[in-house]
């Protein structure tokens, strides 16, 4: 399936927008830069950002 045929990767935003001292959102665990650039990313790049955000979430919350 090509990028044009696949479903768009939705934003992981949960409307809890609070950046910590490392500029990581405490709601979705994306960096401020990742949030800013989200609309410019293709599906593959978005999946990479989501994987990094999930890793950050697990690091900050061992119960995830």
mmCIF file of C-alpha atoms in Angstrom:
data_model
loop_
_atom_site.group_PDB
_atom_site.id
_atom_site.type_symbol
_atom_site.label_atom_id
_atom_site.label_comp_id
_atom_site.label_asym_id
_atom_site.label_seq_id
_atom_site.Cartn_x
_atom_site.Cartn_y
_atom_site.Cartn_z
ATOM 1 C CA UNK A 1 0.000 0.000 0.000
ATOM 2 C CA UNK A 2 1.465 3.383 -0.956
ATOM 3 C CA UNK A 3 1.440 6.541 1.211
ATOM 4 C CA UNK A 4 -1.419 7.867 -0.914
ATOM 5 C CA UNK A 5 -3.566 4.755 -0.297
ATOM 6 C CA UNK A 6 -2.924 4.256 3.410
ATOM 7 C CA UNK A 7 -4.967 5.903 6.123
ATOM 8 C CA UNK A 8 -3.398 9.018 7.629
ATOM 9 C CA UNK A 9 -1.659 8.569 10.963
ATOM 10 C CA UNK A 10 -3.766 10.502 13.504
ATOM 11 C CA UNK A 11 -2.242 12.913 15.969
ATOM 12 C CA UNK A 12 -1.661 11.419 19.415
ATOM 13 C CA UNK A 13 -2.738 14.700 21.039
ATOM 14 C CA UNK A 14 -4.961 14.152 24.085
ATOM 15 C CA UNK A 15 -5.560 17.878 24.736
ATOM 16 C CA UNK A 16 -3.320 17.904 27.804
ATOM 17 C CA UNK A 17 -0.718 20.310 26.486
ATOM 18 C CA UNK A 18 1.910 20.814 29.164
ATOM 19 C CA UNK A 19 5.604 20.873 28.295
ATOM 20 C CA UNK A 20 8.088 19.767 30.947
ATOM 21 C CA UNK A 21 11.594 21.165 31.473
ATOM 22 C CA UNK A 22 12.843 19.027 28.545
ATOM 23 C CA UNK A 23 10.120 20.356 26.190
ATOM 24 C CA UNK A 24 8.238 17.045 26.243
ATOM 25 C CA UNK A 25 4.447 17.211 26.312
ATOM 26 C CA UNK A 26 3.035 15.455 29.373
ATOM 27 C CA UNK A 27 -0.098 14.526 27.437
ATOM 28 C CA UNK A 28 1.253 12.868 24.284
ATOM 29 C CA UNK A 29 4.996 12.637 25.081
ATOM 30 C CA UNK A 30 6.050 14.296 21.842
ATOM 31 C CA UNK A 31 8.722 16.968 21.887
ATOM 32 C CA UNK A 32 7.756 20.558 21.120
ATOM 33 C CA UNK A 33 9.574 20.216 17.786
ATOM 34 C CA UNK A 34 7.699 17.008 16.917
ATOM 35 C CA UNK A 35 4.388 18.701 17.703
ATOM 36 C CA UNK A 36 5.267 21.739 15.555
ATOM 37 C CA UNK A 37 6.373 19.597 12.599
ATOM 38 C CA UNK A 38 3.565 16.975 12.782
ATOM 39 C CA UNK A 39 1.568 18.325 9.827
ATOM 40 C CA UNK A 40 4.694 18.347 7.638
ATOM 41 C CA UNK A 41 5.576 14.691 8.285
ATOM 42 C CA UNK A 42 4.671 11.776 6.050
ATOM 43 C CA UNK A 43 3.066 8.636 7.501
ATOM 44 C CA UNK A 44 6.385 6.849 8.027
ATOM 45 C CA UNK A 45 7.868 9.806 9.867
ATOM 46 C CA UNK A 46 4.729 10.093 11.993
ATOM 47 C CA UNK A 47 5.004 6.428 12.976
ATOM 48 C CA UNK A 48 8.626 7.065 14.021
ATOM 49 C CA UNK A 49 7.518 10.006 16.186
ATOM 50 C CA UNK A 50 4.795 7.840 17.747
ATOM 51 C CA UNK A 51 7.335 5.109 18.544
ATOM 52 C CA UNK A 52 9.642 7.648 20.192
ATOM 53 C CA UNK A 53 6.725 9.118 22.151
ATOM 54 C CA UNK A 54 5.696 5.655 23.373
ATOM 55 C CA UNK A 55 9.275 4.987 24.501
ATOM 56 C CA UNK A 56 9.258 8.284 26.427
ATOM 57 C CA UNK A 57 5.902 7.389 27.986
ATOM 58 C CA UNK A 58 7.230 4.013 29.164
ATOM 59 C CA UNK A 59 10.354 5.715 30.547
ATOM 60 C CA UNK A 60 8.282 8.213 32.543
ATOM 61 C CA UNK A 61 5.531 5.774 33.545
ATOM 62 C CA UNK A 62 6.649 2.183 34.222
ATOM 63 C CA UNK A 63 3.002 1.051 34.448
ATOM 64 C CA UNK A 64 2.410 1.677 30.721
#
